[in-house]
Short mmCIF file of C-alpha atoms and ligand atoms in Angstrom, two decimals:
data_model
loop_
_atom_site.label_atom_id
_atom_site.label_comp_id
_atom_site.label_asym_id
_atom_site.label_seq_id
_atom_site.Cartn_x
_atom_site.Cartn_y
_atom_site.Cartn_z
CA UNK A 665 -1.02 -16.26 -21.88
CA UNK A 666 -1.46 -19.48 -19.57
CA UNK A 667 -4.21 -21.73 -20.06
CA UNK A 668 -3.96 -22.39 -16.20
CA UNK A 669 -7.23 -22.75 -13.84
CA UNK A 670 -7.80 -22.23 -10.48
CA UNK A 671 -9.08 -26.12 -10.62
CA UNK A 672 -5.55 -27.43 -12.09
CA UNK A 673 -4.02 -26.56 -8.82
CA UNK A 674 -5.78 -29.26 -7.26
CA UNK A 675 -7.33 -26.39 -3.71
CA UNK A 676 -9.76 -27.72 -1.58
CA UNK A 677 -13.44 -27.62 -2.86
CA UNK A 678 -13.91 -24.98 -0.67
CA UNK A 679 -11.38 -22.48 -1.41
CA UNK A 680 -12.63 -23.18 -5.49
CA UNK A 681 -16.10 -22.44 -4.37
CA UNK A 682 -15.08 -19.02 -2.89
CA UNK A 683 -12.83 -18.57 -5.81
CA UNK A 684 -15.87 -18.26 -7.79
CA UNK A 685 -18.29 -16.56 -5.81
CA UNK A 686 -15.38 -13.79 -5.96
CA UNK A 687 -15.41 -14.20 -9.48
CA UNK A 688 -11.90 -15.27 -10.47
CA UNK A 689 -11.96 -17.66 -13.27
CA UNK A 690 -8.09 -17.48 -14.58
CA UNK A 691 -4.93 -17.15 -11.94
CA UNK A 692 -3.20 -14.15 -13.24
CA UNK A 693 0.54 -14.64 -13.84
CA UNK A 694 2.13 -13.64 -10.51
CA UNK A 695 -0.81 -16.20 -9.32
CA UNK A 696 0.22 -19.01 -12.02
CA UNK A 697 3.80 -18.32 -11.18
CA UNK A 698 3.77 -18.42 -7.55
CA UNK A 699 0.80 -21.15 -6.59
CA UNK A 700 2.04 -24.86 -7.79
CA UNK A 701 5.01 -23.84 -5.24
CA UNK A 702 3.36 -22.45 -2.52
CA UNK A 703 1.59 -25.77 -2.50
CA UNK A 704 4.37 -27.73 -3.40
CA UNK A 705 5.72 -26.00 0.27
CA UNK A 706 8.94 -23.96 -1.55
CA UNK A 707 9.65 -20.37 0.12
CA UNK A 708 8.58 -17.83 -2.86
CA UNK A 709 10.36 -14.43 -3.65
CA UNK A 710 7.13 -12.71 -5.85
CA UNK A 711 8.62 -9.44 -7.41
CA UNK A 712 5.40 -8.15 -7.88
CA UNK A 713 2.90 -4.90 -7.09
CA UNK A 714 -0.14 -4.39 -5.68
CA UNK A 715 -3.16 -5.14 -8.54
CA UNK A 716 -0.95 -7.83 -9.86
CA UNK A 717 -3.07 -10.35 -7.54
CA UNK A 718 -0.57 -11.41 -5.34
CA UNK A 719 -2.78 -11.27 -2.26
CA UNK A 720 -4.38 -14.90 -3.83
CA UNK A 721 -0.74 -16.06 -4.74
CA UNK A 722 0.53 -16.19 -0.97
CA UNK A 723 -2.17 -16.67 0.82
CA UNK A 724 -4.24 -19.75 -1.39
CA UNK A 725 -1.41 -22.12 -0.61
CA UNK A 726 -2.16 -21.23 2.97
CA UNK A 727 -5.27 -21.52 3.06
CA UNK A 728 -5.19 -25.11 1.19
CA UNK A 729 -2.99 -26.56 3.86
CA UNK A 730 -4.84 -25.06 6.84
CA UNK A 731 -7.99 -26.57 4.79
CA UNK A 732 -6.60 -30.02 4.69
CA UNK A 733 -4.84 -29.98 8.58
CA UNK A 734 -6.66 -28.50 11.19
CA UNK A 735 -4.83 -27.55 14.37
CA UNK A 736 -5.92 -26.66 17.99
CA UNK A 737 -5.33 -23.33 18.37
CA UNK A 738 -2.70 -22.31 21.44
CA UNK A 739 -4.30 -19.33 23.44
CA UNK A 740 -2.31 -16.22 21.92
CA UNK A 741 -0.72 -18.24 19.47
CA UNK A 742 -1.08 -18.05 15.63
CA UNK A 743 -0.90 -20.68 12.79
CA UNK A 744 0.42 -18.06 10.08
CA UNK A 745 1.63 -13.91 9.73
CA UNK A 746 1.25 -11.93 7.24
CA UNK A 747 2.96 -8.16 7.70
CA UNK A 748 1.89 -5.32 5.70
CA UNK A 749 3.25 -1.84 5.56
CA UNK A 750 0.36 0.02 6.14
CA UNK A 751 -3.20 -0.77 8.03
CA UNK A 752 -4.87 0.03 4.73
CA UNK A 753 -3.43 -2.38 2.86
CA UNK A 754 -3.89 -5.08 5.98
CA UNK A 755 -7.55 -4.54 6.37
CA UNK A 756 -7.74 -5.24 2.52
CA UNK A 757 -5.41 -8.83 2.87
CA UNK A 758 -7.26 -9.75 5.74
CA UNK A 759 -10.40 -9.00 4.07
CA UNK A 760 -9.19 -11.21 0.91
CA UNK A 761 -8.26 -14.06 2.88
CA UNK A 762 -11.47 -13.69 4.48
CA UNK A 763 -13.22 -13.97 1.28
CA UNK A 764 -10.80 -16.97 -0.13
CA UNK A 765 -11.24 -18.92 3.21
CA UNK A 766 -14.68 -18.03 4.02
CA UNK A 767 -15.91 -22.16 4.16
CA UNK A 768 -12.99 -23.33 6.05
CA UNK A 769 -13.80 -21.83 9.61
CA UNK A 770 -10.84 -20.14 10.09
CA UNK A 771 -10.06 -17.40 12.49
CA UNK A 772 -8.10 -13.95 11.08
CA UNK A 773 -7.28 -11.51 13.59
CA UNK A 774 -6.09 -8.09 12.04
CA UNK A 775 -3.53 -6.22 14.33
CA UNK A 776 -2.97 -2.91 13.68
CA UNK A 777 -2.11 -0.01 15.38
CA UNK A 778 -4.29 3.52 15.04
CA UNK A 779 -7.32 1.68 17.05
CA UNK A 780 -7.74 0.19 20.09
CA UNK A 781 -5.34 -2.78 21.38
CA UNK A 782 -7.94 -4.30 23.77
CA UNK A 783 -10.06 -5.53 20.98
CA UNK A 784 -7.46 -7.34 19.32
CA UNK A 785 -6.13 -8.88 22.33
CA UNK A 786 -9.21 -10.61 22.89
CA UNK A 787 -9.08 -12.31 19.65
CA UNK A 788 -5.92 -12.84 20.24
CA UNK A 789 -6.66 -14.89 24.08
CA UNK A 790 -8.75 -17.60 22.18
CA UNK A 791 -5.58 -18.12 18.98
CA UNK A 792 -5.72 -17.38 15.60
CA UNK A 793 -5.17 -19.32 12.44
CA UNK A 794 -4.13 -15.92 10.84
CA UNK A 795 -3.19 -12.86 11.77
CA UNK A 796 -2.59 -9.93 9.18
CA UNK A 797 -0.91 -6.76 10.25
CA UNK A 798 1.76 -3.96 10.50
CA UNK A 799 5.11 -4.18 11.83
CA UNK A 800 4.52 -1.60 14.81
CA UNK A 801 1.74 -3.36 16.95
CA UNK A 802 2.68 -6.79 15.99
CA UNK A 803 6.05 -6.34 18.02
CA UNK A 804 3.59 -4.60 20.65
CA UNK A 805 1.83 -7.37 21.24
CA UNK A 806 4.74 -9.69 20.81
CA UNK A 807 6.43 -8.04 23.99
CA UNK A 808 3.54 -8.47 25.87
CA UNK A 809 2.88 -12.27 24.60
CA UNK A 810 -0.40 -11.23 23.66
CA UNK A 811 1.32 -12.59 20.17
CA UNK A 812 2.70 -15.35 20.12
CA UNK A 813 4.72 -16.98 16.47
CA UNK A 814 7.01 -19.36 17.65
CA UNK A 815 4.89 -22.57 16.23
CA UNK A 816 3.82 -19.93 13.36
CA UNK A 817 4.05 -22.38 10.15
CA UNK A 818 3.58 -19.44 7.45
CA UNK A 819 4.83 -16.24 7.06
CA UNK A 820 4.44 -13.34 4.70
CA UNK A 821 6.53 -10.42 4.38
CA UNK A 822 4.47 -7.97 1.69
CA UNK A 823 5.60 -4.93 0.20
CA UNK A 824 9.04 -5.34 1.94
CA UNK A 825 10.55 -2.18 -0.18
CA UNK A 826 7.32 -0.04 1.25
CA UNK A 827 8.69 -1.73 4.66
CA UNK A 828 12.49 -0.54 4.12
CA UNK A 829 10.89 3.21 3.09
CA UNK A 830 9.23 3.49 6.38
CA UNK A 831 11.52 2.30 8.70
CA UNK A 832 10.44 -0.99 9.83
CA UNK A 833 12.86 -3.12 9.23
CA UNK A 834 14.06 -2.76 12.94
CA UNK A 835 10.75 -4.23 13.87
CA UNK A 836 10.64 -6.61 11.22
CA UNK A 837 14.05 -8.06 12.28
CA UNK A 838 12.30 -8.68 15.76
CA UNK A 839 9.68 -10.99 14.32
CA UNK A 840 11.48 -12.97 11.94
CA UNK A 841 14.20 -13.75 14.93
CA UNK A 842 11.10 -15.09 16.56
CA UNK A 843 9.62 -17.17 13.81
CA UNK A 844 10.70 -20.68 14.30
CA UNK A 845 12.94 -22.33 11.99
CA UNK A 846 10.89 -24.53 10.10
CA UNK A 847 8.27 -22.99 8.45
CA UNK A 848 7.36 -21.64 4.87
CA UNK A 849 7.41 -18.19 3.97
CA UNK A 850 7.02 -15.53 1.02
CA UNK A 851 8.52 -12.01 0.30
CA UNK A 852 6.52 -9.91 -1.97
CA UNK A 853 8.46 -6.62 -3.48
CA UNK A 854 7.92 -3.82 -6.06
CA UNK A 855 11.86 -3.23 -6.32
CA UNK A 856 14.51 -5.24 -5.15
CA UNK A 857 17.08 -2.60 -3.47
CA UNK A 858 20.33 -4.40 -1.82
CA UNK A 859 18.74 -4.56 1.52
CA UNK A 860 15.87 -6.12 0.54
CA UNK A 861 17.95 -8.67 -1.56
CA UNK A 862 19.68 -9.09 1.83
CA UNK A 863 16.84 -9.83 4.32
CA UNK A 864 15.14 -12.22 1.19
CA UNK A 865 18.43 -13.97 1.48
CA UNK A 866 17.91 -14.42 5.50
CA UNK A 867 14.79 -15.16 5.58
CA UNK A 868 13.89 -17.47 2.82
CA UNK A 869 15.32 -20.85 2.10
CA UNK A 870 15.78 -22.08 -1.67
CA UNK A 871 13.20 -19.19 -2.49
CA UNK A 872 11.28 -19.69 -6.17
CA UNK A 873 11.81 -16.46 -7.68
CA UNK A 874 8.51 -15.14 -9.91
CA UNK A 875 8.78 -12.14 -11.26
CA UNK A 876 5.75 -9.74 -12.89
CA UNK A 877 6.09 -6.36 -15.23
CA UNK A 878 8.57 -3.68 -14.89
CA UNK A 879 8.11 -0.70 -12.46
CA UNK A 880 7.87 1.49 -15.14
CA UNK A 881 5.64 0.07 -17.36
CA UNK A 882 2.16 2.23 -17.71
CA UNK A 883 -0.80 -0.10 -18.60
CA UNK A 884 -1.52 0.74 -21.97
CA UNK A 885 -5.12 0.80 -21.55
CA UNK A 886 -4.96 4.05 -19.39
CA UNK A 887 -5.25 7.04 -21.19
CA UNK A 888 -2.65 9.89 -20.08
CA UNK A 889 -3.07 13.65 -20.91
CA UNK A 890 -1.60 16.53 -19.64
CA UNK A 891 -3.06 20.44 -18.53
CA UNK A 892 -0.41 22.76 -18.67
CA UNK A 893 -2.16 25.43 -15.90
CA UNK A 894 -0.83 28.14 -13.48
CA UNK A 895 -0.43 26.52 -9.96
CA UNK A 896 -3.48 29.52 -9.13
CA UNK A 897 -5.26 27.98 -12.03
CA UNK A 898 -5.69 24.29 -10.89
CA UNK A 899 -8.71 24.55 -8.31
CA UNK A 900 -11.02 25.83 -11.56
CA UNK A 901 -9.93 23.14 -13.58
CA UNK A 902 -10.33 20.73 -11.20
CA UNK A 903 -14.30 21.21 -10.15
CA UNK A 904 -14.94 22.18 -13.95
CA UNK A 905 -13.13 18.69 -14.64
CA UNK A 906 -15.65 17.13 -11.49
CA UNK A 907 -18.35 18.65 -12.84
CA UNK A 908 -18.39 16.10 -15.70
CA UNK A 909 -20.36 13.18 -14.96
CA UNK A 910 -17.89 10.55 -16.32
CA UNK A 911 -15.42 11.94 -13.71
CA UNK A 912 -17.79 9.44 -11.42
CA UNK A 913 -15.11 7.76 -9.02
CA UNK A 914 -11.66 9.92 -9.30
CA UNK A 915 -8.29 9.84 -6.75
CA UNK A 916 -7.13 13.07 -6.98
CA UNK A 917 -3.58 12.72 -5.72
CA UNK A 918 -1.58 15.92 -3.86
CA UNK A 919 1.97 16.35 -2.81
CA UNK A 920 0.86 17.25 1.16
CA UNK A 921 -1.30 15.95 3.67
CA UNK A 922 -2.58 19.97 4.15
CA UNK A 923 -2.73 20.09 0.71
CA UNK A 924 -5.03 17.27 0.84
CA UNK A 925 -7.06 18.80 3.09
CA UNK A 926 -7.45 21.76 1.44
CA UNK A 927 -8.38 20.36 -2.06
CA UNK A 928 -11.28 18.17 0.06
CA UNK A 929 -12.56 21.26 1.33
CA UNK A 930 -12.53 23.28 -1.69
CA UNK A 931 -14.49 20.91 -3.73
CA UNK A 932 -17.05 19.96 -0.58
CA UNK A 933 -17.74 23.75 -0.84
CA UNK A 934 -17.81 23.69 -4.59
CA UNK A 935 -20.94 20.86 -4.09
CA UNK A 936 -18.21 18.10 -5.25
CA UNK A 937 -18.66 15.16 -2.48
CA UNK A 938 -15.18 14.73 -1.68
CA UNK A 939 -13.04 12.78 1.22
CA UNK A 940 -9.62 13.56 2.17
CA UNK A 941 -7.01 10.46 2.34
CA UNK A 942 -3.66 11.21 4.27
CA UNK A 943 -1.47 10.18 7.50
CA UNK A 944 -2.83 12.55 9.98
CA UNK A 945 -6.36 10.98 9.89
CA UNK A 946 -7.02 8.46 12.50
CA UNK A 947 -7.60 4.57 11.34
CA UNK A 948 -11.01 5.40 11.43
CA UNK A 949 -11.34 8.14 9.73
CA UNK A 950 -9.23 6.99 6.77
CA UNK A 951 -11.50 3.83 6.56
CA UNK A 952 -15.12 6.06 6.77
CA UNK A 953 -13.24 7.83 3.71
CA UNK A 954 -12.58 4.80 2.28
CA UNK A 955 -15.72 3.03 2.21
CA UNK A 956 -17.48 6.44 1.25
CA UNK A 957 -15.61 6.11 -2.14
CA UNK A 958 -16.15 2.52 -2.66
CA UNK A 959 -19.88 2.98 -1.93
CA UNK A 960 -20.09 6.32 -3.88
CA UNK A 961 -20.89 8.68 -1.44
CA UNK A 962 -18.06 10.60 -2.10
CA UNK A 963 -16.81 11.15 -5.99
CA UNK A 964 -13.62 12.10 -4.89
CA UNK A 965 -10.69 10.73 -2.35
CA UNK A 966 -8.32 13.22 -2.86
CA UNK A 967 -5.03 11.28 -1.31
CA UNK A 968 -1.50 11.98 -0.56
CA UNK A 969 0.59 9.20 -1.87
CA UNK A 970 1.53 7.06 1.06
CA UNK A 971 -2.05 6.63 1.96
CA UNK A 972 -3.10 5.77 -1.42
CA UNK A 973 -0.40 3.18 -1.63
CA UNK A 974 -1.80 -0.37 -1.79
CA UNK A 975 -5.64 1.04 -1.54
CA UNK A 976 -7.54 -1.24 -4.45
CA UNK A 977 -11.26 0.07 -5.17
CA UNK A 978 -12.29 -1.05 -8.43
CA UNK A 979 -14.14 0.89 -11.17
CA UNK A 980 -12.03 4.59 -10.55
CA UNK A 981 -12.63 6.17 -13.14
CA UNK A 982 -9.89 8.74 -13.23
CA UNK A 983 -7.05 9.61 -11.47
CA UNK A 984 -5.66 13.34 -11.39
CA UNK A 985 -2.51 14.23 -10.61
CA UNK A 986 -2.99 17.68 -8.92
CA UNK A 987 0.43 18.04 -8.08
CA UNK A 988 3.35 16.00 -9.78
CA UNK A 989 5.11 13.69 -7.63
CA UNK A 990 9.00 14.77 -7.36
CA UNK A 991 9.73 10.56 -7.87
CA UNK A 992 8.34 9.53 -11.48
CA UNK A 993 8.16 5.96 -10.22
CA UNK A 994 5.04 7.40 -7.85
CA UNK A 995 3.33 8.65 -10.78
CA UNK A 996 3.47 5.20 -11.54
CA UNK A 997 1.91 3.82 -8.96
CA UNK A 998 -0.50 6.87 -8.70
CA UNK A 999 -2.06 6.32 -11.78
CA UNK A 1000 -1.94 2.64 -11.40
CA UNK A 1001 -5.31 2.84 -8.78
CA UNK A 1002 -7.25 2.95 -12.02
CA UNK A 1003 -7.61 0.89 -14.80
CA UNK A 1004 -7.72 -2.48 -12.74
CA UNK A 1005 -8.52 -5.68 -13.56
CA UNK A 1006 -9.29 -5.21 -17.17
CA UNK A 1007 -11.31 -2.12 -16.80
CA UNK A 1008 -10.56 1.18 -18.99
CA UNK A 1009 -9.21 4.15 -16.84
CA UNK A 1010 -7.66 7.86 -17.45
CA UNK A 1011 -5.09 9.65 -15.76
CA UNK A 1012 -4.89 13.21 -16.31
CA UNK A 1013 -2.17 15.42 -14.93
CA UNK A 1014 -1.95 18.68 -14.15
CA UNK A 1015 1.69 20.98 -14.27
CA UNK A 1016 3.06 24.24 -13.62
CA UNK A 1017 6.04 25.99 -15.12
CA UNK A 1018 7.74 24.80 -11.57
CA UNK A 1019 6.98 20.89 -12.00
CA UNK A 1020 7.96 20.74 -15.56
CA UNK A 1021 11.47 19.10 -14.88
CA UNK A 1022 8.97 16.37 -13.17
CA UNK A 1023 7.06 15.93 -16.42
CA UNK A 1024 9.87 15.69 -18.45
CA UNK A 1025 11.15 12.86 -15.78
CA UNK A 1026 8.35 11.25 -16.15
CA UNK A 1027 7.86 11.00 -19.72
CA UNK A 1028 11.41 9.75 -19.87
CA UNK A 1029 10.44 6.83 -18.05
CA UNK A 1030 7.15 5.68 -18.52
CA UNK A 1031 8.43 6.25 -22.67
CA UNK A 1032 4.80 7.83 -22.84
CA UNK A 1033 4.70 11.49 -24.26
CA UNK A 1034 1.27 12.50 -22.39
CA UNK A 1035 -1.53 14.05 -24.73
CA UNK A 1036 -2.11 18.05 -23.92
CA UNK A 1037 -5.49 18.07 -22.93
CA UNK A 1038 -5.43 22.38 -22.26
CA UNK A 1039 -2.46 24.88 -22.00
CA UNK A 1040 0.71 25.05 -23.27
CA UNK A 1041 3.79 23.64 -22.17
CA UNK A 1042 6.09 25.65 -20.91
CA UNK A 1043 8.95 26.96 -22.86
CA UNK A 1044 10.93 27.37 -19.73
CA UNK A 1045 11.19 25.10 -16.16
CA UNK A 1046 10.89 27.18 -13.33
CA UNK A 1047 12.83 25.56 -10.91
CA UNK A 1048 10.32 23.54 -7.86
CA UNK A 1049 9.08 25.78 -5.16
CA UNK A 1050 10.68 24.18 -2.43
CA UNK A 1051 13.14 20.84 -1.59
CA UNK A 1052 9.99 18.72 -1.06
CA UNK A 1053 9.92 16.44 1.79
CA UNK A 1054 7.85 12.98 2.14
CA UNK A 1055 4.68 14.42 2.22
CA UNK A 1056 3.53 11.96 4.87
CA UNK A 1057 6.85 12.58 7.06
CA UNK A 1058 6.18 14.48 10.17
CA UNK A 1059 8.48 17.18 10.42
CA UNK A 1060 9.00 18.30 13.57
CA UNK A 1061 11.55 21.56 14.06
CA UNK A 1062 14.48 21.19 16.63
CA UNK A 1063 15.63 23.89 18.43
CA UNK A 1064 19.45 24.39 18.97
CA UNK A 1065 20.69 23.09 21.98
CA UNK A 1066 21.99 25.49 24.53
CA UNK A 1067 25.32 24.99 25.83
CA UNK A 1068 26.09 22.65 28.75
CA UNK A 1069 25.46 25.00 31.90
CA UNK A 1070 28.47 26.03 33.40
CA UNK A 1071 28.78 27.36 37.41
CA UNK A 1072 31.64 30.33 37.21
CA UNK A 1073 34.20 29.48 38.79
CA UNK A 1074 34.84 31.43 41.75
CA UNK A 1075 38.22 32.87 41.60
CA UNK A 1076 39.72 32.96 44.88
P1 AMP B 259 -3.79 -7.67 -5.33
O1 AMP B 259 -2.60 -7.43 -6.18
O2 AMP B 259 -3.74 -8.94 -4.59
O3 AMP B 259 -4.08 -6.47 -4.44
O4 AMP B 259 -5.06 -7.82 -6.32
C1 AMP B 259 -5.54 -6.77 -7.12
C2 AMP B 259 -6.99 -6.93 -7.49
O5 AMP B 259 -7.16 -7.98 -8.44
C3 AMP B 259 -7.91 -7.25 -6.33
O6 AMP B 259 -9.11 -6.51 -6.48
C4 AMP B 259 -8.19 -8.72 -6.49
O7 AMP B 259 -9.45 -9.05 -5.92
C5 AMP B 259 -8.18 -8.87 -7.99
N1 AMP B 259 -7.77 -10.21 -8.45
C6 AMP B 259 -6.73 -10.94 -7.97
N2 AMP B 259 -6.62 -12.10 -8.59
C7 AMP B 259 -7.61 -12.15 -9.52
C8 AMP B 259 -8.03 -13.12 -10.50
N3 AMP B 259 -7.40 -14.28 -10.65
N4 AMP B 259 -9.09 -12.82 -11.27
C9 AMP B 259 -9.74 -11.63 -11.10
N5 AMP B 259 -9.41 -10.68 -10.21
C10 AMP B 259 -8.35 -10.91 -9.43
#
């Protein structure tokens, strides 16, 4: 435990005072870890998820020094970037920093792709202390010098392993050769694969390495059981399980973005107010679903995993696992959108004879045998339905090519 307060850090009076309207009284580790050097100006390497607070650990010390030296703003230009792997997760950061920096009258420009460029643009024409956003339509509007980082002072690479997953570190290469040389940045990562190690290397100088909880670790305060139920059995279970009034706020998590779909439906028509969560669904859409989970109106976001990734709504209740991911680590992080900040939380999954081999995987490395809650296991695996793909991965079929045409030769 650290006795550390937000206070001992010596932020601005401001920043403390939003601190507390938020209602954080004690830095969590990744915050006590990573803090005293952000201030101190060292590059940090946080190895770190989401819920662990590390929003607050990169972007107070930013905040503090844009608190204490105020800048002119160049037309297009930004003070500090932060790049996030998906627009949910950058509407939440920029939303945080928001929050953190509300007395300092700062400007935060979100740029994101999935709506409108012209918007953000405009923000962009009149500079920005901050801008938050995704890889894709930050090099957009970099090409256009509608963004402009050269004089950019901070920058902050988050979820770089998410980054690496979805193919952006092409773009991400782009920005960082465009960051000038002196400035101070952070890399935030789940995992640390080789790559990752490699770009931390280029990009960070003297970095202060703090690192928070294994992957694999399951908070012990959520409570795991298991149904063992035909795959034609889950639907039943799942609105009898709705039906329950402590089921209040619940992320039920599927393996495809139809699947999701279809769940949504099935409970809507079942009188369960439910939202579907998923890659197909335009920025908007994902964010009415969003904010009709947070505010109740819906008492289920039934999600594939990429678009639950990063998504923090407090007080869910439960989380089911409809389908069992093929990756145990994502059972992991599924069950992970519950239980936050302090609270209690359940996760309750549900497997078929076919994902048993996924059960077993996952047992093995969360070291948590899950409680049967109904059903029996299986006495034999059925091997999965299918090689699955990333649900969230467009697959698009190619037809074979045709041979080059070839004019006959006329044969004299
Ligand atoms: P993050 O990992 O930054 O997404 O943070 C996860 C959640 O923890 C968010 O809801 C934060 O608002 C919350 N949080 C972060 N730091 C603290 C803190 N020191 N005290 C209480 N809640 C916190």
């Amino acid at each position: 435990m650290n006795d550390l307060t937000f206070e001992s850090f010596g932020l601005a009076t401001p920043i403390l005072g939003a601190l507390k309207a938020t209602g954080f009284i004690k830095p969590t580790p990744i915050q006590a870890g990573a803090i005293p050097h952000g201030l101190a100006g060292r590059d940090v390497l946080g190895i770190a998820q989401t819920g662990t607070g590390k929003t607050a650990a990169f972007a107070l010390p930013m905040l503090n020094a844009m608190a204490t030296e105020k800048l002119h703003n160049r037309r297009f230009s930004t003070r500090a970037l932060v790049l996030a792997p998906t627009r949910e997760l950058a509407v939440q950061i920029e939303q945080e920093i928001r929050k953190f920096g509300a007395g300092l009258g700062l400007r935060t420009v979100l740029v994101v792709g999935g709506v409108g460029r012209f918007g953000q643009v405009q923000r962009m024409a009149r500079g920005a202390d901050i801008v938050v956003g995704c890889p894709g339509r930050v090099v957009d509007l970099m090409n256009t010098r509608e963004l402009i980082i050269d004089q950019c002072q901070f920058f902050v690479l988050d979820e770089a392993d998410r980054m690496l997953d979805l193919g952006f570190m092409p773009d991400i290469r782009k920005v960082v050769a465009a960051l000038p040389q002196r400035r101070q940045s952070a890399l935030f990562s789940a995992t640390m694969p080789a790559e990752i190690a490699k770009l931390a290397n280029g990009l960070l100088r003297e970095p202060v390495r703090v690192e928070i909880a294994a992957v694999a670790s399951t908070p012990a305060r959520i409570e795991q059981s298991v149904y063992f139920a035909e795959s034609a059995e889950k639907r039943t279970l799942l609105v009898n399980l709705l039906q329950q009034p402590d089921f209040a706020k619940t992320i039920v998590f599927t393996r495809t973005k139809r699947g999701a779909d279809r769940v949504a439906a099935m409970l809507n028509a079942a009188r369960i107010p439910a939202a579907a969560m998923h890659g197909n669904l335009s920025q908007g859409q994902r964010q009415r679903a969003l904010e009709a989970f947070k505010s109740g109106e819906v008492r289920a976001l039934v999600a594939t995993d990429l678009a639950a990734r990063g998504i923090d709504v407090s007080g869910v209740s439960h989380v089911i696992n409809f389908e069992l991911p093929n990756e145990p680590e994502s059972y992991v992080h599924r069950i992970g959108r519950t239980a936050r900040n302090g609270a209690d939380g359940m996760a309750v999954a549900f497997c078929d004879a076919t994902e048993l081999a996924y059960l077993n995987q996952i047992e093995k490395l969360t070291g948590v045998r899950l409680r049967v809650a109904g059903g029996e296991r299986p006495r034999q695996a059925l091997p999965p339905r299918k090689p699955q793909r990333h649900p969230d991965m467009q697959v698009r079929k190619i037809k074979p090519r045709r041979p080059p045409y070839q004019e006959k030769r006329k044969v004299a």
